[in-house]
XYZ file of C-alpha atoms in Angstrom:
582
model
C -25.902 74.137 67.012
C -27.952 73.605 70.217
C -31.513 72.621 70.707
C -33.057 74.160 74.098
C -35.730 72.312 75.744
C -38.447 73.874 74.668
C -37.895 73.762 71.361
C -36.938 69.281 71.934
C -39.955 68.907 74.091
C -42.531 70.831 71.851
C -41.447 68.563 68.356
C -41.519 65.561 70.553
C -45.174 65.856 71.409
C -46.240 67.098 67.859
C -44.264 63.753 66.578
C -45.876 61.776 69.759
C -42.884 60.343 70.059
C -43.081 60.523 74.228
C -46.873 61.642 75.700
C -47.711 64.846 77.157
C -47.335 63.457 80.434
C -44.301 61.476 80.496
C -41.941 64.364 79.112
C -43.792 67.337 81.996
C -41.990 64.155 84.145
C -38.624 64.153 82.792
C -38.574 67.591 82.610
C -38.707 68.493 86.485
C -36.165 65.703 86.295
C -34.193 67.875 83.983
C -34.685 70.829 85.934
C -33.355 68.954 89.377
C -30.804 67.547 88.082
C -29.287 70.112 85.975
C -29.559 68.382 82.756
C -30.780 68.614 79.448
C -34.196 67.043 78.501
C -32.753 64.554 75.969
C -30.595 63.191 78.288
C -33.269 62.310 80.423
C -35.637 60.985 77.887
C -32.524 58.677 76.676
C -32.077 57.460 80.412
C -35.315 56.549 81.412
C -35.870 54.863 78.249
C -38.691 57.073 77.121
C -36.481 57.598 73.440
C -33.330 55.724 72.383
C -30.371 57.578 71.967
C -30.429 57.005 67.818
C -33.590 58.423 67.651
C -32.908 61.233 70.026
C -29.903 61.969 67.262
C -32.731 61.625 64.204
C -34.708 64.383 65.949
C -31.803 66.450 66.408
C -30.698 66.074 63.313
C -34.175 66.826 61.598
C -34.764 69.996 63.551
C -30.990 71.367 62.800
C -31.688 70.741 59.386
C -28.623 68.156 59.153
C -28.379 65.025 57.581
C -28.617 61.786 59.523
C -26.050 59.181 57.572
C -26.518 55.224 57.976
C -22.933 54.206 57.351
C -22.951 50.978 58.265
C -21.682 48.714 55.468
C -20.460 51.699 53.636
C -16.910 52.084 52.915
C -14.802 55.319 53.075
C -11.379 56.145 51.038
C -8.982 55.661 53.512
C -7.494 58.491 52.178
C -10.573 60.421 53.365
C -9.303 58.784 56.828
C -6.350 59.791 57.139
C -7.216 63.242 57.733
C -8.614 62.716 60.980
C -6.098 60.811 63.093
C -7.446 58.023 65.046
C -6.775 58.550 68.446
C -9.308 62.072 68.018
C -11.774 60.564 65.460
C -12.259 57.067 68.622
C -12.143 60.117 71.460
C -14.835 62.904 69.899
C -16.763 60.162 67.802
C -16.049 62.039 64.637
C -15.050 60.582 61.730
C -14.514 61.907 58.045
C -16.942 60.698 55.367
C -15.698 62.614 51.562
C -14.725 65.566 50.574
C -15.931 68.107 47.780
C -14.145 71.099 46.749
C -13.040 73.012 49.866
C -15.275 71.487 52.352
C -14.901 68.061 54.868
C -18.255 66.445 55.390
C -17.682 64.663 58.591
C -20.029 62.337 60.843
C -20.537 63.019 64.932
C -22.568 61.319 67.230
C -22.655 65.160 69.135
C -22.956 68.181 66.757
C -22.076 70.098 70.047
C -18.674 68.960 70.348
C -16.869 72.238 69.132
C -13.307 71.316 70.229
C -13.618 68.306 67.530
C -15.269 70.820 64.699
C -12.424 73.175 65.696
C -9.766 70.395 65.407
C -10.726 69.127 62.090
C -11.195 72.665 60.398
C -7.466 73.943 61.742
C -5.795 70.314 60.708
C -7.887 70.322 56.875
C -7.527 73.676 56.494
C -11.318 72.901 55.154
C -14.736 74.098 55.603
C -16.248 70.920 58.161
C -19.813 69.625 57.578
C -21.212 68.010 60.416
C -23.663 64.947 59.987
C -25.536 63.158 63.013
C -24.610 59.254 62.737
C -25.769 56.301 64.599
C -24.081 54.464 67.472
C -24.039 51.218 65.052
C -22.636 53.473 61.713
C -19.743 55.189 64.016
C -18.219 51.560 65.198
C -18.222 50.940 61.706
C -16.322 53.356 60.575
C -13.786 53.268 63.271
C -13.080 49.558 62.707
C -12.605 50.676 58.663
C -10.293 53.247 60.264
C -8.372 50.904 62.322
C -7.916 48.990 59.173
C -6.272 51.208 57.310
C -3.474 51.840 59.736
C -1.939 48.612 58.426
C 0.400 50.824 56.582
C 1.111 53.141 59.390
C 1.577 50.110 61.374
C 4.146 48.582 58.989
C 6.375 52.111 59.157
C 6.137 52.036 62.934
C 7.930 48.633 62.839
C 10.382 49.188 60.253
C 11.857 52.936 61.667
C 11.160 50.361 64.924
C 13.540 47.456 63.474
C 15.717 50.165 61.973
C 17.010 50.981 65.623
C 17.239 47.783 67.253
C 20.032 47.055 69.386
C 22.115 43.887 67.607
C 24.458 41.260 69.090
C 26.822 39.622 67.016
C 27.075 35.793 68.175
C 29.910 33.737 67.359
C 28.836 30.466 65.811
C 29.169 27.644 68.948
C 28.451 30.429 71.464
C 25.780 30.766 73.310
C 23.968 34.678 74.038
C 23.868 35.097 77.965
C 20.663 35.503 79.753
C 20.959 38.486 80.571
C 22.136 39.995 77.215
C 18.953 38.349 75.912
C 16.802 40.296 78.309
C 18.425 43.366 77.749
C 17.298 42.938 74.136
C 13.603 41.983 75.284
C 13.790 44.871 77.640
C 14.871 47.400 74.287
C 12.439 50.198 73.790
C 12.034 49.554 70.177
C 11.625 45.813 70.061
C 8.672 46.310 72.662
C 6.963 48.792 70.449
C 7.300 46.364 67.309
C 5.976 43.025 69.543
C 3.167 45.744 71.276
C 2.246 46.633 67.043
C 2.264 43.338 65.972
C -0.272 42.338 68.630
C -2.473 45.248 68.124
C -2.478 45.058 64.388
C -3.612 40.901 64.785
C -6.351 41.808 66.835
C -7.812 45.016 64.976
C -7.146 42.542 61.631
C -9.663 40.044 63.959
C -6.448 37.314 62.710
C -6.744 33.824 64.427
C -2.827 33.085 64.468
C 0.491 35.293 64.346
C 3.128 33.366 62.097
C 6.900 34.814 63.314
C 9.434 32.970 60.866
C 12.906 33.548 60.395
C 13.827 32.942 57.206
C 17.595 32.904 55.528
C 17.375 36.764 54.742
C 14.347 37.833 56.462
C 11.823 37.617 59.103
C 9.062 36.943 57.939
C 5.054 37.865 59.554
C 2.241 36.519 58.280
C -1.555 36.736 60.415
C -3.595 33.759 59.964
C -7.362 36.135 58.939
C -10.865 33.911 58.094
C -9.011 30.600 58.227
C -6.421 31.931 55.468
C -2.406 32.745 55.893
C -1.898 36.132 54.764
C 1.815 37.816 54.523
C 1.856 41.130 57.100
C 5.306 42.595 56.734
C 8.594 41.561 55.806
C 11.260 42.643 58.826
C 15.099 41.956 58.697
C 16.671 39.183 60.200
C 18.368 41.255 63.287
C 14.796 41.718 64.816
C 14.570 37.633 65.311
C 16.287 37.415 67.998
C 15.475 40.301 70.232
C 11.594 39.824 69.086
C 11.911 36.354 69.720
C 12.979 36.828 73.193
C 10.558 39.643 74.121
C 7.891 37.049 73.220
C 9.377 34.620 75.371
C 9.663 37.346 78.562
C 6.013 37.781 77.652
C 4.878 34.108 78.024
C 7.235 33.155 81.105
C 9.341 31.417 79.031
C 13.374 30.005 79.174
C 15.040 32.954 77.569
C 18.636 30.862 76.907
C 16.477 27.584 75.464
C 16.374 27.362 72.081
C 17.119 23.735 71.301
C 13.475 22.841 72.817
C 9.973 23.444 71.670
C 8.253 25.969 74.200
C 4.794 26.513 74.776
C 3.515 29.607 77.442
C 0.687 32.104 77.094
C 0.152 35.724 77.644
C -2.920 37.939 77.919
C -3.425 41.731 76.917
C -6.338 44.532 76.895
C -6.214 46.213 73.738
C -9.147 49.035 73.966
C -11.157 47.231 76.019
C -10.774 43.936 74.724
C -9.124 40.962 76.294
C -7.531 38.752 74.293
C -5.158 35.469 75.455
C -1.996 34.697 73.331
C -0.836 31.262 73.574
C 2.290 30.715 72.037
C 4.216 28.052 70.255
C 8.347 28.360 70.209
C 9.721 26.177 67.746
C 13.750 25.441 66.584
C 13.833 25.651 62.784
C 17.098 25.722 60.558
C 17.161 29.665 60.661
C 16.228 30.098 64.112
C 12.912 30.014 66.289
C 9.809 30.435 64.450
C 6.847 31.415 66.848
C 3.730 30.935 66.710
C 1.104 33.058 68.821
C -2.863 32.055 68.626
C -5.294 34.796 69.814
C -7.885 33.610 72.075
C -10.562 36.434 72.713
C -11.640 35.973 76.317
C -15.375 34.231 76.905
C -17.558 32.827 74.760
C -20.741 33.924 75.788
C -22.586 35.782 73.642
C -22.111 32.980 70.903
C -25.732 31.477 69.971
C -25.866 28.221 68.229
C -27.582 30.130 65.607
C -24.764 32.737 65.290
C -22.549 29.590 64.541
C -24.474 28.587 61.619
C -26.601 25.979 63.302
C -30.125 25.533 61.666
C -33.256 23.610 60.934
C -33.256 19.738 61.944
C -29.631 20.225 63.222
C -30.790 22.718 65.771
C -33.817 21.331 66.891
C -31.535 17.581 67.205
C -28.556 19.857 69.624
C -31.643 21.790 71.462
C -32.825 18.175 72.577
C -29.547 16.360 73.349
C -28.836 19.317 75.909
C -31.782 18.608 77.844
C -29.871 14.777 78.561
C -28.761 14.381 81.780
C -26.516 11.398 80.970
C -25.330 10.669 77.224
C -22.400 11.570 75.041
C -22.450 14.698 72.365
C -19.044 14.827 70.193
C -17.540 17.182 68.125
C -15.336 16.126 64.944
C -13.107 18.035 62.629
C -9.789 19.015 61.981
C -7.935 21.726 63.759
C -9.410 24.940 63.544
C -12.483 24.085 62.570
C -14.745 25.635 65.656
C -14.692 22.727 67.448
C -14.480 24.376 71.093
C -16.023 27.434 70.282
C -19.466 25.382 69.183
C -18.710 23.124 72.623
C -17.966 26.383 74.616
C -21.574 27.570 73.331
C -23.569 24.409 74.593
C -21.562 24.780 77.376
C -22.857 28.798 78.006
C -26.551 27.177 77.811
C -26.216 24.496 80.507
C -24.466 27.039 82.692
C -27.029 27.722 84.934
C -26.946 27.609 88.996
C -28.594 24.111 89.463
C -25.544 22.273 87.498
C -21.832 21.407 88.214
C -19.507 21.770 85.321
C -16.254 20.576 85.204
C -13.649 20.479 82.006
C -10.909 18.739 81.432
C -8.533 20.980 78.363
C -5.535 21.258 76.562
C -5.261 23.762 76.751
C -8.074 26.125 78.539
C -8.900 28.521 75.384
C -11.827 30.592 76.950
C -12.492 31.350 80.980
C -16.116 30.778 81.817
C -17.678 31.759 84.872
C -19.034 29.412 86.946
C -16.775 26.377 85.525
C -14.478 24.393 87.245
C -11.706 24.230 84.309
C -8.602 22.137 84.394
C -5.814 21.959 81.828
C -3.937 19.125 80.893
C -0.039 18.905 81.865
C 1.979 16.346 80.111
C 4.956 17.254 81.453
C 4.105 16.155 84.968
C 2.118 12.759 83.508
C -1.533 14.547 84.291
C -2.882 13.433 81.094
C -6.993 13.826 79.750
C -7.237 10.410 81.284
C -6.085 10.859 84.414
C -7.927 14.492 84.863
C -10.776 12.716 83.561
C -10.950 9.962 86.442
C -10.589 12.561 88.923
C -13.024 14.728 87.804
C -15.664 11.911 87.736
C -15.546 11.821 91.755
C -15.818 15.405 92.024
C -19.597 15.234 91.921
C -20.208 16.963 88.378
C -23.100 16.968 86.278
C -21.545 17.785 82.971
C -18.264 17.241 81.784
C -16.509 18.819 78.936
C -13.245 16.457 77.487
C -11.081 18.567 75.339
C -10.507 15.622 73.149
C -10.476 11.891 72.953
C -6.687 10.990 72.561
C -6.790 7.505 73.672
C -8.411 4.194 74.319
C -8.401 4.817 78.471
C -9.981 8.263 77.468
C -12.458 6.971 75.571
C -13.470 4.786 78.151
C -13.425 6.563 80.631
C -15.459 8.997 78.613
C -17.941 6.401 78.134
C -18.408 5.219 81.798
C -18.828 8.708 83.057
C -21.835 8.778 80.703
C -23.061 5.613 81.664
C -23.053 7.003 85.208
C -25.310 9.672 85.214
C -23.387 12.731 83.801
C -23.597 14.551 80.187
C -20.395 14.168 78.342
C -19.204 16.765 75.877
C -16.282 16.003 73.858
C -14.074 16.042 70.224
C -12.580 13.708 67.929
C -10.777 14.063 65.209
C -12.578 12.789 61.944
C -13.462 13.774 58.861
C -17.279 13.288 59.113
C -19.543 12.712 62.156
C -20.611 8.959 61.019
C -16.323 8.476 60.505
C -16.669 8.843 64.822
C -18.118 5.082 64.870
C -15.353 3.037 63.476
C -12.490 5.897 65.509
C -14.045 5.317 68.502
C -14.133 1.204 67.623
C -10.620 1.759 67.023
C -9.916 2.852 70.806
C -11.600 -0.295 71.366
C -14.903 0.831 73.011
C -17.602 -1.586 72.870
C -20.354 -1.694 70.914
C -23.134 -2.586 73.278
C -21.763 0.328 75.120
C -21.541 3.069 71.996
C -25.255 2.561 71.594
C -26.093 3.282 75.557
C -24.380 6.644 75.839
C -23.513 8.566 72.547
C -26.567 10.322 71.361
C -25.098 13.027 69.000
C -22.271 13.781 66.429
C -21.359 16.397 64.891
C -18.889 17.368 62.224
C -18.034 20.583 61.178
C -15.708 23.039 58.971
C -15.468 26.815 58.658
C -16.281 28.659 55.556
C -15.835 32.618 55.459
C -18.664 34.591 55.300
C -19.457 37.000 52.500
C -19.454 40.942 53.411
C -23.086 42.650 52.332
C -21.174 43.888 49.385
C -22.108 40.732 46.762
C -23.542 39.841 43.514
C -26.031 37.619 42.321
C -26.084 35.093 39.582
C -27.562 31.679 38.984
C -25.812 29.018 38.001
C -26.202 26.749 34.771
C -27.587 23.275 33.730
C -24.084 22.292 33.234
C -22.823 23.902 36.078
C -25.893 22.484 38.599
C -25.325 18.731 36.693
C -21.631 19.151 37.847
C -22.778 19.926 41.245
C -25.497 17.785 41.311
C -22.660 14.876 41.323
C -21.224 15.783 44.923
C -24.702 16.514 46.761
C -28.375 15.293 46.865
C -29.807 18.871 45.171
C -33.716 17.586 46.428
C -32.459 17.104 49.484
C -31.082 20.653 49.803
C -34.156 22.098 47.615
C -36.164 20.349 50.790
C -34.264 21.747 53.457
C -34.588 25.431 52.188
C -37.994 25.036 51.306
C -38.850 23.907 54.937
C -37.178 26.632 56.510
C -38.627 29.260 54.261
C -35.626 30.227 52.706
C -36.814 30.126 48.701
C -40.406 29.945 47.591
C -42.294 26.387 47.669
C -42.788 26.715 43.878
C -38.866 27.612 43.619
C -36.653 25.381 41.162
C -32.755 25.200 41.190
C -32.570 26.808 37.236
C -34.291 30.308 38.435
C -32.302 29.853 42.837
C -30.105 32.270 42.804
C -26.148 31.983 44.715
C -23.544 34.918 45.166
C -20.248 35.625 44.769
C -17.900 38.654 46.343
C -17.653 41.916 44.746
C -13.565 42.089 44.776
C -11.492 45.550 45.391
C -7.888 46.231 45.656
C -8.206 46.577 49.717
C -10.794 44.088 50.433
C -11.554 39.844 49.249
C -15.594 40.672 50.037
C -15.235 38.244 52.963
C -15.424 38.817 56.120
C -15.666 36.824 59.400
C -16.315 33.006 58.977
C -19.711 30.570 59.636
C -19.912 26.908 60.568
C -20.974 24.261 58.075
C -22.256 21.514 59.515
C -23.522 17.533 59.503
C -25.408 16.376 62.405
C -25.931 12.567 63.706
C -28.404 11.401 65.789
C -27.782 7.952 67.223
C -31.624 6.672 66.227
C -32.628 3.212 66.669
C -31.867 2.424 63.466
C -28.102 3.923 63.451
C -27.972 1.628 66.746
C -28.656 -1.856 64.702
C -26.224 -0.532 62.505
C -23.468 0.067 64.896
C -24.222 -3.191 66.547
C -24.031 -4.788 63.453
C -20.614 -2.878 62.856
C -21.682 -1.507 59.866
C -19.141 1.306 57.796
C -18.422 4.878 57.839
C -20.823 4.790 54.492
C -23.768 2.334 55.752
C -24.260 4.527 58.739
C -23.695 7.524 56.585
C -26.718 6.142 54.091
C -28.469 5.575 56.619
C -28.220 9.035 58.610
C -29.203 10.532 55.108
C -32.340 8.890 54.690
C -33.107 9.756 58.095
C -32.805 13.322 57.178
C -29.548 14.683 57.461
C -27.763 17.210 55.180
C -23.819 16.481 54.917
C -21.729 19.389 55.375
C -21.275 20.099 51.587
C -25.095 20.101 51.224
C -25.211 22.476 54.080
C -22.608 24.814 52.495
C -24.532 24.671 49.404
C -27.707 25.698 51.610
C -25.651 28.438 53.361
C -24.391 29.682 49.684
C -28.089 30.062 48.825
C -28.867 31.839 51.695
C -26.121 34.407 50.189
C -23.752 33.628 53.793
C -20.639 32.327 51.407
C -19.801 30.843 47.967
C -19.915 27.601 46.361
C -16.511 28.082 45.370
C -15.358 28.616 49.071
C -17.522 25.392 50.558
C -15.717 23.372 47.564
C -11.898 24.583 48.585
C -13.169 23.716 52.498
C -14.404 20.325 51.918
C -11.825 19.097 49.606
C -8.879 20.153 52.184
């Protein structure tokens, strides 16, 4: 199924898809190099490569498949194996009667045709695809291995060496490296990891139970059971984890902390693991970090409207305080980490001060916290102030001397970006009262606060309905519904005319393999410290005053923010309720 030139060039002229002129060009270029005229086209940007593949496809007389969003039998799947379908970009898309329809970036790629019709025993189909429709398929396809996965690690756990320990007696060193050493218990800890990161899981839960081991992944902010293993893999799994992270191997009275980093296809991704003694035995657990957050936009996040416009504006300070405030695991660093990425530019010095240092960023001087030898956020803070910096980054404001040290630095000419932990972004007044900083000074440096929480986000596949008077009176008692209706008529997102009875919201289509959520989005309330918040900290007003206040001025809360992200169809009411109530 090959196109020559001449055939490519003429259709590509008649569609005017490159001029006359340009493709006589990228011929001789062809005809130098040794190449074939698409390939040139594609490289000189005269034709992207999709559309290069719609042209193909078109004069083959082939059909071009958008797959992206669509889902395929896993089945269907299974009868390519994965390592050839991610190699030859070829994937299987259904079967009817004795033929394989099957979807290829490159119809020319006989060995992968041949492969497919020999393993089948089927007539094959090819179909052109899409770059964007291929890496969606092959991420469906990774996720169905979680079976094959889970019968790697049991014939895995089946064959694990065992040592019987007297009770009283402790398991030599080296015994316990000869069981982290054990073929099987690396291919099990090497599975696990793999299977977290395809799964896109936050946190690895290892816990030894009283007749089992128990795995769960922690995926979109909820703990989900993996696999079950037996209670002889504890040990030797728990020590391969610790030979990992540069951990004591014989310690097991003490908490441990260490961190590990692997490349799985490409993809970096930093482990930092938590050792813990429990009644049954250690329970670990591991919390993938995927390296650098660039690439985030505040957007991406979930950022939006006044919010945006009040973050875009603070980062042009040059002295101030932004904070952060939530619970843990609620995106804290990763919004940080994205302001961060947008001041990063040649003319500034950034320094942080972490505990621990979750992403590497290029260009920042990054320090991490170490207890254990008494160099706490304060005292990393104080010596990072006379290291000439522009912007500093605190992890988090433990203390009173953090706070004010936190506090001078921004008084002294630099732009401090930090976290608390509150439940709301006016609840940072009275914390940071609490670590005794002055009011007179609160007023002259902070500038922004924001709170925030993490709602999953709904997969394309979703229905729409619109909700009752009953059911809008009932939620009409947790959130200012005008104020919302305001907000998404001044960011276009529902007609000016539009009225809550006739909005609609949406809800996940459910299946047996998937929850219809994918991924998660930020929901957000955003302080500014105006002149008016000011009085009201001087005056030392409450969490609620300021909160009033702050409302008045214009700002959604975060559950009026869910509900606007619900409208826009990003999650469910039902999820922003079970967030905001935890």
């Amino acid at each position: 199924m090959h196109i020559d030139d001449k055939r490519l060039k003429d259709f590509v002229i008649d569609a005017g898809l490159v001029s006359k002129k340009d493709i006589d060009a990228a011929q001789k270029v062809a005809e130098g190099r040794g190449v074939s005229l698409g390939e040139v086209l594609v490289s000189e940007g005269r034709i992207s490569e999709d559309d290069l593949r719609r042209v193909q496809a078109y004069m083959l007389g082939i059909p071009f498949l958008h797959l992206k969003g669509q889902k395929i039998d896993p089945e269907i799947l299974t009868l390519i194996p994965e390592p050839v379908a991610r190699s030859h970009n070829i994937v299987p898309i259904r079967k009817s009667g004795n033929a394989i329809e099957v979807a290829m970036l490159d119809t020319e790629d006989l060995e992968a045709i041949e492969f497919v019709k020999k393993k089948v025993g089927l007539k094959v189909l090819p179909r052109l695809t899409d770059v964007e429709s291929m890496k969606d398929v092959l991420l469906q396809y990774q996720k169905s291995l979680r079976a094959e996965f889970g019968d790697i690690i049991q014939k895995a756990a089946g064959s694990l060496k065992n040592i019987s320990v007297v009770e009283g007696e402790e398991v030599a060193p080296g015994d316990l490296r000869k069981l982290a050493e054990d073929l099987p218990v690396i291919r099990i800890v090497d599975t696990l990891l793999k299977h977290a990161i395809i799964q896109s899981a936050s946190d690895i839960h290892i816990e030894p139970m009283d007749n089992q081991l128990l795995v769960r992944y922690r995926i979109d902010g909820i703990l989900r059971d993996a696999m079950v293993l037996p209670t002889s893999a504890a040990a030797s799994i728990t020590a391969r984890i610790k030979v990992l992270s540069k951990l004591k191997l014989d310690e097991k009275r003490l908490p441990q902390d260490g961190r590990f980093k692997v490349d799985v296809d490409g993809e970096k991704v930093s482990f930092r693991v938590s050792v813990l003694p429990t009644y049954f035995g250690e329970k670990t657990v591991m919390r993938l970090l995927r390296d650098g957050s660039a690439g985030f936009t505040l957007e991406g996040l979930g950022y939006h409207g006044n919010a945006l416009e009040a973050i875009h504006k603070a980062l042009k300070k040059t002295t101030g305080m932004i904070l952060t405030t939530g619970p843990t695991g609620s995106g804290k660093t990763t919004s940080l980490y994205t302001m961060l990425d947008m001041l990063n530019t040649p003319e500034v010095n950034i320094s942080t001060i972490e505990d621990p240092i979750e992403y590497q960023m290029n260009r920042i001087n990054q320090t991490q916290v170490r207890p254990d030898i008494e160099f706490t956020f304060s005292k990393g803070l104080r010596s990072l102030v006379r290291q000439d910096p522009d912007i500093i980054m605190v992890g988090e404001i433990r203390d009173n001397e953090t706070a004010s040290l936190a506090i001078n630095a921004s008084l002294t000419g630099h732009l401090v970006l930090s976290t608390l932990h509150t439940n709301s972004a006016a609840g940072a007044i009275p914390r940071l009262f609490d670590m005794k900083v002055e009011p007179f000074l609160m007023v002259s440096t902070l500038y922004l606060v924001i709170a925030q929480r993490l709602v999953r986000h709904l997969t394309k596949d979703k229905e729409k309905y619109v909700l009752s008077k009953d059911e809008l009176a009932v939620l009409g008692a947790s959130v200012d519904l005008d104020d919302v209706l305001a907000a998404l008529k001044e960011e276009s997102i529902v007609e000016k005319s539009a009225v809550w009875g006739k909005i609609p919201f949406y809800r996940a289509k459910k299946t047996e393999t998937d929850d219809g959520f994918s991924g998660r989005v930020g929901i957000y309330e955003t302080l500014l410290i105006t002149p008016t918040i000011k009085e009201l900290i001087m005056r030392g007003a409450t969490t609620e005053a300021i909160n009033e206040q702050a409302r008045k001025e214009g700002m959604l809360t975060m559950l009026e923010d869910g509900i606007f992200k619900a409208v826009q169809g990003l999650t469910t009411i039902e999820e922003v309720l079970r967030v905001i109530s935890e």
